[in-house]
mmCIF file of C-alpha atoms in Angstrom:
data_model
loop_
_atom_site.group_PDB
_atom_site.id
_atom_site.type_symbol
_atom_site.label_atom_id
_atom_site.label_comp_id
_atom_site.label_asym_id
_atom_site.label_seq_id
_atom_site.Cartn_x
_atom_site.Cartn_y
_atom_site.Cartn_z
ATOM 1 C CA UNK A 15 90.325 126.075 -98.248
ATOM 2 C CA UNK A 16 88.481 123.448 -100.207
ATOM 3 C CA UNK A 17 84.700 123.477 -100.288
ATOM 4 C CA UNK A 18 81.917 121.726 -102.152
ATOM 5 C CA UNK A 19 78.547 123.225 -103.020
ATOM 6 C CA UNK A 20 75.449 121.246 -103.819
ATOM 7 C CA UNK A 21 72.784 123.760 -104.650
ATOM 8 C CA UNK A 22 69.832 121.379 -104.772
ATOM 9 C CA UNK A 23 68.867 120.329 -101.275
ATOM 10 C CA UNK A 24 65.842 118.253 -102.260
ATOM 11 C CA UNK A 25 64.886 117.064 -105.729
ATOM 12 C CA UNK A 26 61.601 115.321 -106.476
ATOM 13 C CA UNK A 27 61.172 113.472 -109.760
ATOM 14 C CA UNK A 28 58.825 110.969 -111.302
ATOM 15 C CA UNK A 29 60.083 107.597 -112.433
ATOM 16 C CA UNK A 30 61.732 107.641 -115.878
ATOM 17 C CA UNK A 31 62.556 111.344 -115.600
ATOM 18 C CA UNK A 32 66.106 112.451 -116.307
ATOM 19 C CA UNK A 33 68.291 113.526 -113.426
ATOM 20 C CA UNK A 34 71.047 116.071 -113.065
ATOM 21 C CA UNK A 35 72.422 117.037 -109.663
ATOM 22 C CA UNK A 36 74.732 119.992 -109.518
ATOM 23 C CA UNK A 37 78.100 120.049 -107.767
ATOM 24 C CA UNK A 38 80.692 122.802 -107.716
ATOM 25 C CA UNK A 39 83.928 122.754 -105.805
ATOM 26 C CA UNK A 40 86.439 125.334 -104.749
ATOM 27 C CA UNK A 41 90.107 124.409 -104.933
ATOM 28 C CA UNK A 42 92.947 125.709 -107.052
ATOM 29 C CA UNK A 43 94.977 122.533 -107.409
ATOM 30 C CA UNK A 44 94.569 119.085 -108.862
ATOM 31 C CA UNK A 45 91.619 117.247 -107.396
ATOM 32 C CA UNK A 46 89.963 113.880 -107.224
ATOM 33 C CA UNK A 47 86.170 113.957 -107.325
ATOM 34 C CA UNK A 48 83.543 111.580 -106.007
ATOM 35 C CA UNK A 49 79.843 111.000 -105.742
ATOM 36 C CA UNK A 50 78.679 108.966 -102.770
ATOM 37 C CA UNK A 51 75.139 107.717 -102.224
ATOM 38 C CA UNK A 52 73.334 106.870 -99.001
ATOM 39 C CA UNK A 53 70.193 104.788 -99.432
ATOM 40 C CA UNK A 54 67.637 104.907 -96.589
ATOM 41 C CA UNK A 55 68.973 102.995 -93.605
ATOM 42 C CA UNK A 56 72.255 102.166 -95.291
ATOM 43 C CA UNK A 57 75.772 103.506 -95.102
ATOM 44 C CA UNK A 58 77.619 105.706 -97.576
ATOM 45 C CA UNK A 59 78.578 103.932 -100.780
ATOM 46 C CA UNK A 60 80.776 105.101 -103.622
ATOM 47 C CA UNK A 61 78.783 105.776 -106.775
ATOM 48 C CA UNK A 62 81.623 106.907 -109.027
ATOM 49 C CA UNK A 63 84.963 108.680 -108.922
ATOM 50 C CA UNK A 64 87.186 110.790 -111.157
ATOM 51 C CA UNK A 65 90.952 110.796 -110.835
ATOM 52 C CA UNK A 66 92.260 111.615 -114.301
ATOM 53 C CA UNK A 67 91.707 110.964 -117.987
ATOM 54 C CA UNK A 68 88.264 110.971 -119.563
ATOM 55 C CA UNK A 69 86.222 113.666 -117.829
ATOM 56 C CA UNK A 70 83.033 111.666 -118.372
ATOM 57 C CA UNK A 71 82.933 109.043 -115.656
ATOM 58 C CA UNK A 72 80.512 106.156 -115.587
ATOM 59 C CA UNK A 73 79.488 104.637 -112.296
ATOM 60 C CA UNK A 74 77.183 101.978 -110.971
ATOM 61 C CA UNK A 75 73.436 101.763 -111.607
ATOM 62 C CA UNK A 76 73.552 103.838 -114.793
ATOM 63 C CA UNK A 77 74.908 107.000 -113.187
ATOM 64 C CA UNK A 78 77.550 109.177 -114.810
ATOM 65 C CA UNK A 79 79.259 112.446 -113.995
ATOM 66 C CA UNK A 80 81.172 114.954 -116.055
ATOM 67 C CA UNK A 81 84.177 116.856 -114.763
ATOM 68 C CA UNK A 82 84.335 120.342 -116.287
ATOM 69 C CA UNK A 83 87.549 121.842 -115.012
ATOM 70 C CA UNK A 84 86.854 125.355 -116.311
ATOM 71 C CA UNK A 85 83.595 125.452 -114.354
ATOM 72 C CA UNK A 86 84.880 123.620 -111.274
ATOM 73 C CA UNK A 87 81.885 121.332 -111.660
ATOM 74 C CA UNK A 88 81.188 117.620 -111.379
ATOM 75 C CA UNK A 89 77.485 117.166 -112.048
ATOM 76 C CA UNK A 90 75.805 113.805 -111.623
ATOM 77 C CA UNK A 91 73.422 112.539 -114.295
ATOM 78 C CA UNK A 92 71.142 109.638 -115.000
ATOM 79 C CA UNK A 93 68.926 109.490 -118.104
ATOM 80 C CA UNK A 94 66.015 107.652 -116.496
ATOM 81 C CA UNK A 95 65.583 107.375 -112.731
ATOM 82 C CA UNK A 96 63.905 104.552 -110.864
ATOM 83 C CA UNK A 97 62.060 104.523 -107.565
ATOM 84 C CA UNK A 98 65.041 102.650 -106.073
ATOM 85 C CA UNK A 99 67.239 105.704 -106.711
ATOM 86 C CA UNK A 100 65.578 107.427 -103.767
ATOM 87 C CA UNK A 101 68.535 108.345 -101.555
ATOM 88 C CA UNK A 102 70.829 111.123 -100.375
ATOM 89 C CA UNK A 103 73.633 111.978 -102.803
ATOM 90 C CA UNK A 104 76.894 113.574 -101.723
ATOM 91 C CA UNK A 105 79.465 115.180 -103.968
ATOM 92 C CA UNK A 106 82.993 115.180 -102.559
ATOM 93 C CA UNK A 107 86.501 116.320 -103.400
ATOM 94 C CA UNK A 108 90.015 115.600 -102.245
ATOM 95 C CA UNK A 109 93.200 117.320 -103.205
ATOM 96 C CA UNK A 110 95.629 114.841 -104.709
ATOM 97 C CA UNK A 111 97.805 113.475 -101.864
ATOM 98 C CA UNK A 112 95.334 114.680 -99.216
ATOM 99 C CA UNK A 113 93.788 112.372 -96.662
ATOM 100 C CA UNK A 114 90.525 114.139 -96.010
ATOM 101 C CA UNK A 115 87.471 114.036 -98.237
ATOM 102 C CA UNK A 116 85.518 117.290 -98.288
ATOM 103 C CA UNK A 117 81.822 116.587 -98.694
ATOM 104 C CA UNK A 118 78.995 118.762 -99.891
ATOM 105 C CA UNK A 119 75.871 119.055 -97.772
ATOM 106 C CA UNK A 120 74.030 116.493 -99.858
ATOM 107 C CA UNK A 121 70.990 116.388 -102.132
ATOM 108 C CA UNK A 122 67.998 114.353 -101.130
ATOM 109 C CA UNK A 123 66.423 112.676 -104.146
ATOM 110 C CA UNK A 124 62.823 111.497 -103.912
ATOM 111 C CA UNK A 125 61.315 109.489 -106.756
ATOM 112 C CA UNK A 126 57.568 109.262 -107.138
ATOM 113 C CA UNK A 127 56.507 105.782 -108.281
ATOM 114 C CA UNK B 22 83.978 90.158 -97.643
ATOM 115 C CA UNK B 23 83.189 92.012 -94.439
ATOM 116 C CA UNK B 24 83.001 95.751 -94.619
ATOM 117 C CA UNK B 25 83.891 98.392 -92.069
ATOM 118 C CA UNK B 26 82.063 97.797 -88.806
ATOM 119 C CA UNK B 27 81.316 100.266 -86.037
ATOM 120 C CA UNK B 28 80.095 99.759 -82.513
ATOM 121 C CA UNK B 29 77.865 100.658 -80.894
ATOM 122 C CA UNK B 30 75.347 101.508 -83.578
ATOM 123 C CA UNK B 31 73.623 103.895 -81.192
ATOM 124 C CA UNK B 32 74.849 105.582 -78.038
ATOM 125 C CA UNK B 33 72.835 107.767 -75.688
ATOM 126 C CA UNK B 34 74.726 109.565 -72.967
ATOM 127 C CA UNK B 35 74.372 112.490 -70.629
ATOM 128 C CA UNK B 36 76.113 115.803 -70.923
ATOM 129 C CA UNK B 37 79.522 115.657 -69.282
ATOM 130 C CA UNK B 38 80.020 111.916 -69.686
ATOM 131 C CA UNK B 39 82.845 110.140 -71.510
ATOM 132 C CA UNK B 40 82.181 107.951 -74.564
ATOM 133 C CA UNK B 41 84.197 105.624 -76.751
ATOM 134 C CA UNK B 42 83.268 104.709 -80.301
ATOM 135 C CA UNK B 43 84.919 101.750 -82.014
ATOM 136 C CA UNK B 44 85.820 101.140 -85.648
ATOM 137 C CA UNK B 45 86.918 97.844 -87.207
ATOM 138 C CA UNK B 46 88.375 98.451 -90.663
ATOM 139 C CA UNK B 47 88.239 96.111 -93.606
ATOM 140 C CA UNK B 48 90.850 93.406 -93.098
ATOM 141 C CA UNK B 49 94.188 94.442 -94.583
ATOM 142 C CA UNK B 50 93.326 98.123 -94.880
ATOM 143 C CA UNK B 51 96.153 100.279 -93.582
ATOM 144 C CA UNK B 52 94.381 103.625 -93.338
ATOM 145 C CA UNK B 53 91.449 104.632 -91.120
ATOM 146 C CA UNK B 54 89.496 107.867 -91.234
ATOM 147 C CA UNK B 55 86.925 109.339 -88.836
ATOM 148 C CA UNK B 56 84.195 111.728 -89.922
ATOM 149 C CA UNK B 57 81.271 113.371 -88.141
ATOM 150 C CA UNK B 58 77.926 113.940 -89.836
ATOM 151 C CA UNK B 59 75.452 116.331 -88.294
ATOM 152 C CA UNK B 60 71.808 116.366 -89.293
ATOM 153 C CA UNK B 61 71.319 117.786 -92.771
ATOM 154 C CA UNK B 62 75.022 118.036 -93.473
ATOM 155 C CA UNK B 63 77.655 116.058 -95.269
ATOM 156 C CA UNK B 64 80.333 114.205 -93.321
ATOM 157 C CA UNK B 65 83.149 116.347 -91.896
ATOM 158 C CA UNK B 66 86.664 114.996 -91.576
ATOM 159 C CA UNK B 67 88.029 114.519 -88.060
ATOM 160 C CA UNK B 68 91.221 112.440 -88.141
ATOM 161 C CA UNK B 69 93.215 110.012 -90.289
ATOM 162 C CA UNK B 70 95.449 107.145 -89.178
ATOM 163 C CA UNK B 71 98.131 105.452 -91.217
ATOM 164 C CA UNK B 72 99.199 102.430 -89.223
ATOM 165 C CA UNK B 73 99.258 103.261 -85.531
ATOM 166 C CA UNK B 74 99.915 106.976 -85.839
ATOM 167 C CA UNK B 75 97.560 109.863 -86.469
ATOM 168 C CA UNK B 76 98.833 111.304 -89.733
ATOM 169 C CA UNK B 77 96.299 114.131 -89.856
ATOM 170 C CA UNK B 78 94.190 115.246 -86.887
ATOM 171 C CA UNK B 79 93.370 118.686 -88.235
ATOM 172 C CA UNK B 80 89.624 118.051 -88.138
ATOM 173 C CA UNK B 81 89.300 117.342 -84.434
ATOM 174 C CA UNK B 82 87.143 120.204 -83.100
ATOM 175 C CA UNK B 83 88.851 120.579 -79.714
ATOM 176 C CA UNK B 84 90.902 118.713 -77.119
ATOM 177 C CA UNK B 85 87.868 116.835 -75.808
ATOM 178 C CA UNK B 86 88.173 114.625 -78.872
ATOM 179 C CA UNK B 87 90.921 112.030 -79.112
ATOM 180 C CA UNK B 88 91.444 108.884 -81.172
ATOM 181 C CA UNK B 89 93.811 105.939 -80.980
ATOM 182 C CA UNK B 90 94.792 102.954 -83.061
ATOM 183 C CA UNK B 91 97.319 101.160 -80.857
ATOM 184 C CA UNK B 92 97.825 98.005 -82.909
ATOM 185 C CA UNK B 93 97.270 99.403 -86.366
ATOM 186 C CA UNK B 94 93.885 97.775 -86.832
ATOM 187 C CA UNK B 95 90.913 98.761 -84.658
ATOM 188 C CA UNK B 96 90.518 102.451 -83.878
ATOM 189 C CA UNK B 97 88.677 104.106 -81.002
ATOM 190 C CA UNK B 98 87.338 107.646 -81.008
ATOM 191 C CA UNK B 99 87.099 109.059 -77.501
ATOM 192 C CA UNK B 100 85.047 112.064 -76.459
ATOM 193 C CA UNK B 101 85.475 113.548 -73.008
ATOM 194 C CA UNK B 102 82.980 115.760 -71.175
ATOM 195 C CA UNK B 103 80.394 115.347 -73.912
ATOM 196 C CA UNK B 104 78.239 118.301 -74.890
ATOM 197 C CA UNK B 105 74.838 118.372 -76.576
ATOM 198 C CA UNK B 106 76.511 119.759 -79.677
ATOM 199 C CA UNK B 107 78.503 116.551 -80.030
ATOM 200 C CA UNK B 108 75.309 114.737 -81.029
ATOM 201 C CA UNK B 109 75.854 113.433 -84.547
ATOM 202 C CA UNK B 110 76.582 110.307 -86.551
ATOM 203 C CA UNK B 111 80.249 109.381 -86.302
ATOM 204 C CA UNK B 112 81.481 107.621 -89.417
ATOM 205 C CA UNK B 113 84.565 105.544 -89.893
ATOM 206 C CA UNK B 114 86.144 104.697 -93.243
ATOM 207 C CA UNK B 115 89.135 102.621 -94.265
ATOM 208 C CA UNK B 116 91.286 102.358 -97.354
ATOM 209 C CA UNK B 117 93.731 99.726 -98.540
ATOM 210 C CA UNK B 118 96.621 102.104 -99.044
ATOM 211 C CA UNK B 119 97.286 105.592 -97.764
ATOM 212 C CA UNK B 120 96.339 108.650 -99.766
ATOM 213 C CA UNK B 121 99.007 110.506 -101.628
ATOM 214 C CA UNK B 122 99.216 108.299 -104.675
ATOM 215 C CA UNK B 123 98.208 110.192 -107.753
ATOM 216 C CA UNK B 124 95.684 109.085 -110.293
ATOM 217 C CA UNK B 125 93.887 105.783 -110.168
ATOM 218 C CA UNK B 126 96.196 104.384 -107.546
ATOM 219 C CA UNK B 127 94.628 106.446 -104.800
ATOM 220 C CA UNK B 128 92.517 104.087 -102.799
ATOM 221 C CA UNK B 129 88.840 104.595 -102.231
ATOM 222 C CA UNK B 130 87.588 105.155 -98.705
ATOM 223 C CA UNK B 131 84.947 102.587 -97.704
ATOM 224 C CA UNK B 132 82.543 103.749 -95.026
ATOM 225 C CA UNK B 133 81.010 101.935 -92.094
ATOM 226 C CA UNK B 134 77.377 102.268 -90.950
ATOM 227 C CA UNK B 135 78.234 104.875 -88.329
ATOM 228 C CA UNK B 136 77.537 105.332 -84.636
ATOM 229 C CA UNK B 137 74.640 107.625 -83.823
ATOM 230 C CA UNK B 138 75.566 109.568 -80.693
ATOM 231 C CA UNK B 139 72.931 111.441 -78.739
ATOM 232 C CA UNK B 140 74.009 113.617 -75.822
ATOM 233 C CA UNK B 141 71.135 114.566 -73.542
#
């Protein structure tokens, strides 16, 4: 069965610090990978997605993620965070041709102004 | 354009009651998905509709949960004999085309704001 692990439950950073949120998935086949973000009081929004090709994916708001197939990882990065990045971040995976998205448990990111 | 909408935004009910949660997908989207998000967890898949039929209902926890999409647009999630453990945020998502297309053609799922269900 597919699963997604996000090992950091709560990350606290100061503004301008660099960010890396870990994500590992478990699935033996070809996958599509996603990062979703949920800002306070708002609904889930897609941050970035990987389907194929360049394993370094760039998303909105300066975020990027790197797919490392050998490590089953899809870590999210941002070189310099802002207070407005305070949110819950979810890593997710689908098997190609599957309907369901499997989500991790989320990482809450708090940014100190 | 308008996104996915869900009503009601909040629902409080008593144990044993019946509830219906509604999802309006983005106009023109053919696929609808329901997820449930418990406190401190990521969303968990419940059911997926392509058109009017449930193409994958493997995530429904038991037979108290049922969903319909009779005209291929709006979908309703129905929960019978609610239990306190059903308390969660129920999320709906829609996509333009069905999953199963490899690579960049696979359509992104766009999520609604959710319905927060509290069973007392």
